[in-house]
């Protein structure tokens, strides 16, 4: 990388470009998007070029400049500012700001109505990367939806890994009561990207190749251009819903959650919790393992009801179950090493041993 830029270590940061081809790269730290505003002063004639990329791989080479709305950027992490000049001109960048365009109806993008937390920090980060990706993909309702064809992993797309398709595989594992396999797949595929220093480290990617490069669909409609791949792809955010609905086990069965279901699957985790909000109110559930079994606590809106499906502590042995300190003897359905009971809305504590 060629750079003659000199950066000021004080805040707010300033940088000076000297001579033709000198560049400076601004790393926003996470996926961003919107309209860039640039304040600068210059000596001599020339032009400033702006280049954007989501991944580190494609970082390229007194006045005020604001990008017109028609040039609003859909998503990037790195902004490269390039000086193009025929003489010894220099440009001092005084202020650079970004008018973020994601989820325009929310003033605070961190004010999530749902959440997930467990004993594995990698899974926690992956859940929020999926949630943030959905925010980055949300546009005003007046904008027509744009649907793209991803294709199957094999044989139509050999050597390609599609996070969208893998999201269905996650669900298949937990539906088959193999939560550990689902968690391993999440850590392997989504964990690879969120820990990749060349990516956004904040969102989920559309797809990638088995050799660890970003050339997904490179010869199938993407013009042999790996920079075309989306690094904030809403269709790839499967772990965020799977961890809530299958690992914590909290999901709605009818509109708004008038009826709901809680069916946790532990895998190799020690604890997990999640929640969300509908117009009926807050839905929250958490479980934690202990030496004798586990404790499930949950809170759902009053006036609702649902089924709680509890895994056996020991295979083929019916567990002891207490709900709000009352031991259950009747009204329990035992199927496939699980015990299911009907519960009304409110806050409850379930102890299973």
GROMACS .gro file of C-alpha atoms in nm:
model
  353
    1UNK     CA    1   0.000   0.000   0.000
    2UNK     CA    2   0.139   0.339  -0.094
    3UNK     CA    3   0.079   0.616   0.153
    4UNK     CA    4   0.235   0.949   0.228
    5UNK     CA    5  -0.033   1.042   0.477
    6UNK     CA    6   0.053   1.190   0.813
    7UNK     CA    7  -0.210   1.136   1.085
    8UNK     CA    8  -0.258   1.347   1.395
    9UNK     CA    9  -0.275   1.134   1.710
   10UNK     CA   10  -0.499   1.385   1.886
   11UNK     CA   11  -0.878   1.376   1.876
   12UNK     CA   12  -1.047   1.482   1.657
   13UNK     CA   13  -0.808   1.317   1.418
   14UNK     CA   14  -0.656   1.507   1.129
   15UNK     CA   15  -0.454   1.375   0.838
   16UNK     CA   16  -0.253   1.534   0.559
   17UNK     CA   17  -0.199   1.385   0.213
   18UNK     CA   18   0.119   1.486   0.027
   19UNK     CA   19   0.165   1.430  -0.345
   20UNK     CA   20   0.003   1.218  -0.612
   21UNK     CA   21  -0.121   0.875  -0.508
   22UNK     CA   22  -0.098   0.929  -0.133
   23UNK     CA   23  -0.383   0.772   0.059
   24UNK     CA   24  -0.529   0.740   0.404
   25UNK     CA   25  -0.767   0.467   0.518
   26UNK     CA   26  -1.042   0.526   0.773
   27UNK     CA   27  -1.151   0.212   0.960
   28UNK     CA   28  -1.493   0.259   1.122
   29UNK     CA   29  -1.447  -0.061   1.322
   30UNK     CA   30  -1.780  -0.214   1.219
   31UNK     CA   31  -2.006  -0.223   0.914
   32UNK     CA   32  -2.148   0.122   0.844
   33UNK     CA   33  -2.327   0.291   0.557
   34UNK     CA   34  -2.468   0.626   0.460
   35UNK     CA   35  -2.347   0.962   0.336
   36UNK     CA   36  -1.990   1.078   0.400
   37UNK     CA   37  -1.912   1.441   0.483
   38UNK     CA   38  -1.552   1.554   0.439
   39UNK     CA   39  -1.401   1.888   0.550
   40UNK     CA   40  -1.054   1.967   0.415
   41UNK     CA   41  -0.809   2.238   0.311
   42UNK     CA   42  -0.572   2.206   0.016
   43UNK     CA   43  -0.268   2.361  -0.149
   44UNK     CA   44  -0.245   2.329  -0.526
   45UNK     CA   45  -0.482   2.161  -0.770
   46UNK     CA   46  -0.596   1.803  -0.789
   47UNK     CA   47  -0.879   1.573  -0.695
   48UNK     CA   48  -0.975   1.353  -0.402
   49UNK     CA   49  -1.096   1.003  -0.472
   50UNK     CA   50  -1.312   0.805  -0.228
   51UNK     CA   51  -1.318   0.425  -0.230
   52UNK     CA   52  -1.530   0.201  -0.008
   53UNK     CA   53  -1.504  -0.165   0.090
   54UNK     CA   54  -1.655  -0.400   0.346
   55UNK     CA   55  -1.348  -0.623   0.365
   56UNK     CA   56  -0.984  -0.539   0.429
   57UNK     CA   57  -0.881  -0.727   0.114
   58UNK     CA   58  -0.999  -0.447  -0.115
   59UNK     CA   59  -0.863  -0.140   0.059
   60UNK     CA   60  -0.743   0.053  -0.248
   61UNK     CA   61  -0.549   0.306  -0.353
   62UNK     CA   62  -1.046   2.535   0.267
   63UNK     CA   63  -1.332   2.328   0.127
   64UNK     CA   64  -1.619   2.103   0.227
   65UNK     CA   65  -1.750   1.801   0.038
   66UNK     CA   66  -2.067   1.608   0.113
   67UNK     CA   67  -2.170   1.310  -0.096
   68UNK     CA   68  -2.504   1.368  -0.271
   69UNK     CA   69  -2.789   1.146  -0.152
   70UNK     CA   70  -2.777   0.953  -0.479
   71UNK     CA   71  -2.428   0.838  -0.382
   72UNK     CA   72  -2.538   0.701  -0.044
   73UNK     CA   73  -2.328   0.394   0.035
   74UNK     CA   74  -2.513   0.078   0.125
   75UNK     CA   75  -2.241  -0.072   0.342
   76UNK     CA   76  -1.870  -0.049   0.413
   77UNK     CA   77  -1.616  -0.059   0.693
   78UNK     CA   78  -1.312   0.096   0.526
   79UNK     CA   79  -1.302   0.432   0.348
   80UNK     CA   80  -0.992   0.515   0.145
   81UNK     CA   81  -0.925   0.880   0.055
   82UNK     CA   82  -0.684   0.917  -0.239
   83UNK     CA   83  -0.512   1.234  -0.359
   84UNK     CA   84  -0.477   1.268  -0.738
   85UNK     CA   85  -0.259   1.560  -0.850
   86UNK     CA   86   0.001   1.658  -1.110
   87UNK     CA   87   0.207   1.871  -0.872
   88UNK     CA   88   0.317   1.875  -0.511
   89UNK     CA   89  -0.024   1.963  -0.374
   90UNK     CA   90  -0.125   1.858  -0.025
   91UNK     CA   91  -0.464   1.816   0.139
   92UNK     CA   92  -0.536   1.831   0.511
   93UNK     CA   93  -0.847   1.644   0.619
   94UNK     CA   94  -0.991   1.822   0.921
   95UNK     CA   95  -1.322   1.646   0.982
   96UNK     CA   96  -1.479   1.330   0.846
   97UNK     CA   97  -1.830   1.235   0.951
   98UNK     CA   98  -2.078   0.973   0.838
   99UNK     CA   99  -2.455   1.012   0.830
  100UNK     CA  100  -2.555   0.654   0.909
  101UNK     CA  101  -2.841   0.528   0.693
  102UNK     CA  102  -2.924   0.197   0.862
  103UNK     CA  103  -3.272   0.141   1.009
  104UNK     CA  104  -3.376   0.505   0.972
  105UNK     CA  105  -3.669   0.479   1.213
  106UNK     CA  106  -3.442   0.402   1.511
  107UNK     CA  107  -3.238   0.672   1.686
  108UNK     CA  108  -3.034   0.412   1.879
  109UNK     CA  109  -2.939   0.098   1.688
  110UNK     CA  110  -2.834  -0.070   2.014
  111UNK     CA  111  -3.184  -0.046   2.162
  112UNK     CA  112  -3.262  -0.406   2.068
  113UNK     CA  113  -3.606  -0.536   2.158
  114UNK     CA  114  -3.463  -0.887   2.176
  115UNK     CA  115  -3.142  -1.034   2.308
  116UNK     CA  116  -2.941  -1.354   2.354
  117UNK     CA  117  -2.673  -1.439   2.609
  118UNK     CA  118  -2.501  -1.765   2.699
  119UNK     CA  119  -2.178  -1.905   2.842
  120UNK     CA  120  -2.001  -1.898   2.503
  121UNK     CA  121  -1.885  -1.548   2.407
  122UNK     CA  122  -1.833  -1.651   2.045
  123UNK     CA  123  -2.200  -1.750   2.013
  124UNK     CA  124  -2.300  -1.423   2.183
  125UNK     CA  125  -2.104  -1.224   1.926
  126UNK     CA  126  -2.245  -1.424   1.635
  127UNK     CA  127  -2.604  -1.366   1.756
  128UNK     CA  128  -2.550  -0.991   1.766
  129UNK     CA  129  -2.370  -0.992   1.431
  130UNK     CA  130  -2.684  -1.144   1.279
  131UNK     CA  131  -2.910  -0.895   1.456
  132UNK     CA  132  -2.694  -0.604   1.341
  133UNK     CA  133  -2.690  -0.741   0.986
  134UNK     CA  134  -3.071  -0.737   0.981
  135UNK     CA  135  -3.059  -0.372   1.089
  136UNK     CA  136  -2.810  -0.286   0.814
  137UNK     CA  137  -3.036  -0.453   0.559
  138UNK     CA  138  -3.355  -0.272   0.661
  139UNK     CA  139  -3.472   0.000   0.427
  140UNK     CA  140  -3.780   0.226   0.417
  141UNK     CA  141  -4.097   0.033   0.323
  142UNK     CA  142  -4.140   0.237   0.007
  143UNK     CA  143  -3.830   0.078  -0.143
  144UNK     CA  144  -3.915  -0.227  -0.352
  145UNK     CA  145  -3.764  -0.552  -0.223
  146UNK     CA  146  -3.471  -0.693  -0.416
  147UNK     CA  147  -3.452  -1.070  -0.421
  148UNK     CA  148  -3.139  -1.248  -0.541
  149UNK     CA  149  -3.094  -1.615  -0.625
  150UNK     CA  150  -2.832  -1.791  -0.413
  151UNK     CA  151  -2.849  -2.142  -0.548
  152UNK     CA  152  -2.772  -2.470  -0.367
  153UNK     CA  153  -2.439  -2.550  -0.213
  154UNK     CA  154  -2.390  -2.859  -0.427
  155UNK     CA  155  -2.373  -2.958  -0.704
  156UNK     CA  156  -2.475  -2.625  -0.858
  157UNK     CA  157  -2.215  -2.429  -0.654
  158UNK     CA  158  -1.921  -2.660  -0.580
  159UNK     CA  159  -1.658  -2.518  -0.345
  160UNK     CA  160  -1.903  -2.247  -0.232
  161UNK     CA  161  -2.035  -2.210   0.124
  162UNK     CA  162  -2.366  -2.025   0.139
  163UNK     CA  163  -2.451  -1.897   0.486
  164UNK     CA  164  -2.815  -1.867   0.380
  165UNK     CA  165  -2.840  -2.239   0.304
  166UNK     CA  166  -2.636  -2.328   0.613
  167UNK     CA  167  -2.900  -2.149   0.823
  168UNK     CA  168  -3.148  -2.421   0.728
  169UNK     CA  169  -2.893  -2.686   0.822
  170UNK     CA  170  -2.872  -2.534   1.170
  171UNK     CA  171  -3.248  -2.574   1.207
  172UNK     CA  172  -3.230  -2.931   1.076
  173UNK     CA  173  -2.981  -3.030   1.347
  174UNK     CA  174  -3.184  -2.889   1.635
  175UNK     CA  175  -3.511  -3.028   1.500
  176UNK     CA  176  -3.335  -3.366   1.496
  177UNK     CA  177  -3.237  -3.302   1.861
  178UNK     CA  178  -2.868  -3.262   1.779
  179UNK     CA  179  -2.801  -2.918   1.927
  180UNK     CA  180  -2.427  -2.975   1.966
  181UNK     CA  181  -2.396  -3.025   1.590
  182UNK     CA  182  -2.587  -2.701   1.529
  183UNK     CA  183  -2.362  -2.508   1.767
  184UNK     CA  184  -2.050  -2.654   1.606
  185UNK     CA  185  -2.174  -2.546   1.262
  186UNK     CA  186  -2.242  -2.193   1.388
  187UNK     CA  187  -1.898  -2.167   1.545
  188UNK     CA  188  -1.730  -2.311   1.237
  189UNK     CA  189  -1.902  -2.113   0.960
  190UNK     CA  190  -2.015  -1.789   1.121
  191UNK     CA  191  -1.734  -1.794   1.376
  192UNK     CA  192  -1.480  -1.811   1.093
  193UNK     CA  193  -1.613  -1.489   0.945
  194UNK     CA  194  -1.675  -1.286   1.259
  195UNK     CA  195  -1.315  -1.357   1.368
  196UNK     CA  196  -1.172  -1.287   1.022
  197UNK     CA  197  -0.968  -0.962   1.041
  198UNK     CA  198  -1.033  -0.901   0.669
  199UNK     CA  199  -1.412  -0.887   0.714
  200UNK     CA  200  -1.638  -0.642   0.892
  201UNK     CA  201  -1.612  -0.830   1.226
  202UNK     CA  202  -1.966  -0.706   1.292
  203UNK     CA  203  -2.204  -0.861   1.036
  204UNK     CA  204  -2.264  -1.191   0.852
  205UNK     CA  205  -2.142  -1.260   0.500
  206UNK     CA  206  -2.338  -1.381   0.199
  207UNK     CA  207  -2.100  -1.668   0.131
  208UNK     CA  208  -1.739  -1.766   0.078
  209UNK     CA  209  -1.521  -2.038  -0.068
  210UNK     CA  210  -1.393  -2.348   0.105
  211UNK     CA  211  -1.039  -2.218   0.064
  212UNK     CA  212  -1.118  -1.927   0.297
  213UNK     CA  213  -1.144  -1.653   0.036
  214UNK     CA  214  -1.436  -1.423  -0.040
  215UNK     CA  215  -1.489  -1.541  -0.398
  216UNK     CA  216  -1.842  -1.672  -0.343
  217UNK     CA  217  -2.029  -1.727  -0.674
  218UNK     CA  218  -1.728  -1.579  -0.851
  219UNK     CA  219  -1.805  -1.770  -1.171
  220UNK     CA  220  -2.184  -1.779  -1.126
  221UNK     CA  221  -2.311  -1.430  -1.196
  222UNK     CA  222  -2.054  -1.229  -1.001
  223UNK     CA  223  -1.824  -1.159  -1.295
  224UNK     CA  224  -1.511  -1.306  -1.136
  225UNK     CA  225  -1.511  -1.014  -0.894
  226UNK     CA  226  -1.482  -1.127  -0.529
  227UNK     CA  227  -1.546  -0.773  -0.405
  228UNK     CA  228  -1.907  -0.809  -0.527
  229UNK     CA  229  -1.998  -1.040  -0.235
  230UNK     CA  230  -2.219  -0.885   0.033
  231UNK     CA  231  -2.062  -0.871   0.378
  232UNK     CA  232  -2.389  -0.770   0.548
  233UNK     CA  233  -2.639  -1.023   0.417
  234UNK     CA  234  -2.971  -1.053   0.599
  235UNK     CA  235  -3.045  -1.393   0.448
  236UNK     CA  236  -2.736  -1.528   0.626
  237UNK     CA  237  -2.843  -1.437   0.980
  238UNK     CA  238  -2.987  -1.779   1.065
  239UNK     CA  239  -2.796  -1.824   1.394
  240UNK     CA  240  -2.968  -1.524   1.552
  241UNK     CA  241  -3.313  -1.681   1.525
  242UNK     CA  242  -3.194  -2.040   1.582
  243UNK     CA  243  -3.015  -1.957   1.908
  244UNK     CA  244  -3.327  -1.785   2.042
  245UNK     CA  245  -3.591  -2.027   1.916
  246UNK     CA  246  -3.411  -2.360   1.949
  247UNK     CA  247  -3.124  -2.328   2.199
  248UNK     CA  248  -3.298  -2.107   2.453
  249UNK     CA  249  -3.612  -2.255   2.299
  250UNK     CA  250  -3.834  -1.947   2.313
  251UNK     CA  251  -4.069  -1.898   2.018
  252UNK     CA  252  -4.418  -1.774   1.935
  253UNK     CA  253  -4.675  -2.016   1.797
  254UNK     CA  254  -4.955  -1.776   1.702
  255UNK     CA  255  -4.949  -1.410   1.595
  256UNK     CA  256  -4.790  -1.174   1.851
  257UNK     CA  257  -4.727  -1.464   2.087
  258UNK     CA  258  -5.081  -1.518   2.209
  259UNK     CA  259  -4.964  -1.877   2.226
  260UNK     CA  260  -4.597  -1.962   2.262
  261UNK     CA  261  -4.355  -2.248   2.316
  262UNK     CA  262  -4.044  -2.300   2.527
  263UNK     CA  263  -3.834  -2.604   2.438
  264UNK     CA  264  -3.468  -2.561   2.536
  265UNK     CA  265  -3.182  -2.765   2.391
  266UNK     CA  266  -2.855  -2.737   2.580
  267UNK     CA  267  -2.587  -2.874   2.351
  268UNK     CA  268  -2.251  -2.803   2.517
  269UNK     CA  269  -2.357  -2.476   2.682
  270UNK     CA  270  -2.380  -2.411   3.055
  271UNK     CA  271  -2.648  -2.143   3.039
  272UNK     CA  272  -2.837  -1.933   2.789
  273UNK     CA  273  -3.105  -1.666   2.787
  274UNK     CA  274  -3.297  -1.470   2.526
  275UNK     CA  275  -3.594  -1.244   2.485
  276UNK     CA  276  -3.797  -1.027   2.252
  277UNK     CA  277  -4.095  -0.794   2.250
  278UNK     CA  278  -4.426  -0.798   2.066
  279UNK     CA  279  -4.723  -0.565   2.108
  280UNK     CA  280  -4.847  -0.801   2.381
  281UNK     CA  281  -4.537  -0.738   2.592
  282UNK     CA  282  -4.200  -0.889   2.677
  283UNK     CA  283  -4.106  -1.253   2.628
  284UNK     CA  284  -3.800  -1.377   2.816
  285UNK     CA  285  -3.653  -1.717   2.901
  286UNK     CA  286  -3.330  -1.843   3.053
  287UNK     CA  287  -3.187  -2.173   3.169
  288UNK     CA  288  -2.880  -2.278   3.363
  289UNK     CA  289  -2.742  -2.626   3.424
  290UNK     CA  290  -2.643  -2.749   3.770
  291UNK     CA  291  -2.507  -3.068   3.922
  292UNK     CA  292  -2.852  -3.224   3.961
  293UNK     CA  293  -3.031  -3.097   3.650
  294UNK     CA  294  -3.128  -2.749   3.542
  295UNK     CA  295  -3.342  -2.446   3.624
  296UNK     CA  296  -3.560  -2.275   3.365
  297UNK     CA  297  -3.708  -1.932   3.434
  298UNK     CA  298  -3.933  -1.743   3.198
  299UNK     CA  299  -4.165  -1.446   3.183
  300UNK     CA  300  -4.435  -1.402   2.919
  301UNK     CA  301  -4.733  -1.164   2.898
  302UNK     CA  302  -5.034  -1.247   3.113
  303UNK     CA  303  -5.333  -1.360   2.912
  304UNK     CA  304  -5.119  -1.585   2.695
  305UNK     CA  305  -5.050  -1.955   2.731
  306UNK     CA  306  -4.812  -2.209   2.590
  307UNK     CA  307  -4.632  -2.539   2.617
  308UNK     CA  308  -4.305  -2.593   2.799
  309UNK     CA  309  -4.110  -2.894   2.674
  310UNK     CA  310  -3.837  -3.006   2.915
  311UNK     CA  311  -3.551  -3.242   2.820
  312UNK     CA  312  -3.482  -3.536   3.050
  313UNK     CA  313  -3.184  -3.498   3.282
  314UNK     CA  314  -3.104  -3.868   3.249
  315UNK     CA  315  -3.199  -4.060   2.936
  316UNK     CA  316  -3.500  -4.292   2.976
  317UNK     CA  317  -3.568  -4.166   3.329
  318UNK     CA  318  -3.865  -3.940   3.393
  319UNK     CA  319  -3.745  -3.630   3.576
  320UNK     CA  320  -3.880  -3.460   3.885
  321UNK     CA  321  -4.041  -3.128   3.784
  322UNK     CA  322  -4.147  -2.839   4.004
  323UNK     CA  323  -4.306  -2.520   3.875
  324UNK     CA  324  -4.313  -2.227   4.116
  325UNK     CA  325  -4.227  -2.472   4.401
  326UNK     CA  326  -4.520  -2.703   4.318
  327UNK     CA  327  -4.419  -3.051   4.210
  328UNK     CA  328  -4.594  -3.176   3.898
  329UNK     CA  329  -4.748  -3.519   3.912
  330UNK     CA  330  -5.035  -3.495   3.663
  331UNK     CA  331  -5.080  -3.321   3.330
  332UNK     CA  332  -4.736  -3.407   3.194
  333UNK     CA  333  -4.689  -3.557   2.847
  334UNK     CA  334  -4.375  -3.770   2.811
  335UNK     CA  335  -4.251  -3.809   2.454
  336UNK     CA  336  -3.903  -3.884   2.316
  337UNK     CA  337  -3.717  -3.815   2.641
  338UNK     CA  338  -3.899  -3.485   2.698
  339UNK     CA  339  -4.175  -3.377   2.934
  340UNK     CA  340  -4.432  -3.124   2.812
  341UNK     CA  341  -4.668  -2.921   3.032
  342UNK     CA  342  -4.916  -2.644   2.961
  343UNK     CA  343  -4.848  -2.314   3.139
  344UNK     CA  344  -5.034  -1.983   3.149
  345UNK     CA  345  -4.873  -1.642   3.107
  346UNK     CA  346  -4.674  -1.468   3.378
  347UNK     CA  347  -4.338  -1.528   3.544
  348UNK     CA  348  -4.244  -1.885   3.634
  349UNK     CA  349  -3.954  -2.089   3.765
  350UNK     CA  350  -3.913  -2.452   3.665
  351UNK     CA  351  -3.670  -2.686   3.841
  352UNK     CA  352  -3.590  -3.016   3.671
  353UNK     CA  353  -3.388  -3.290   3.842
   0.00000   0.00000   0.00000
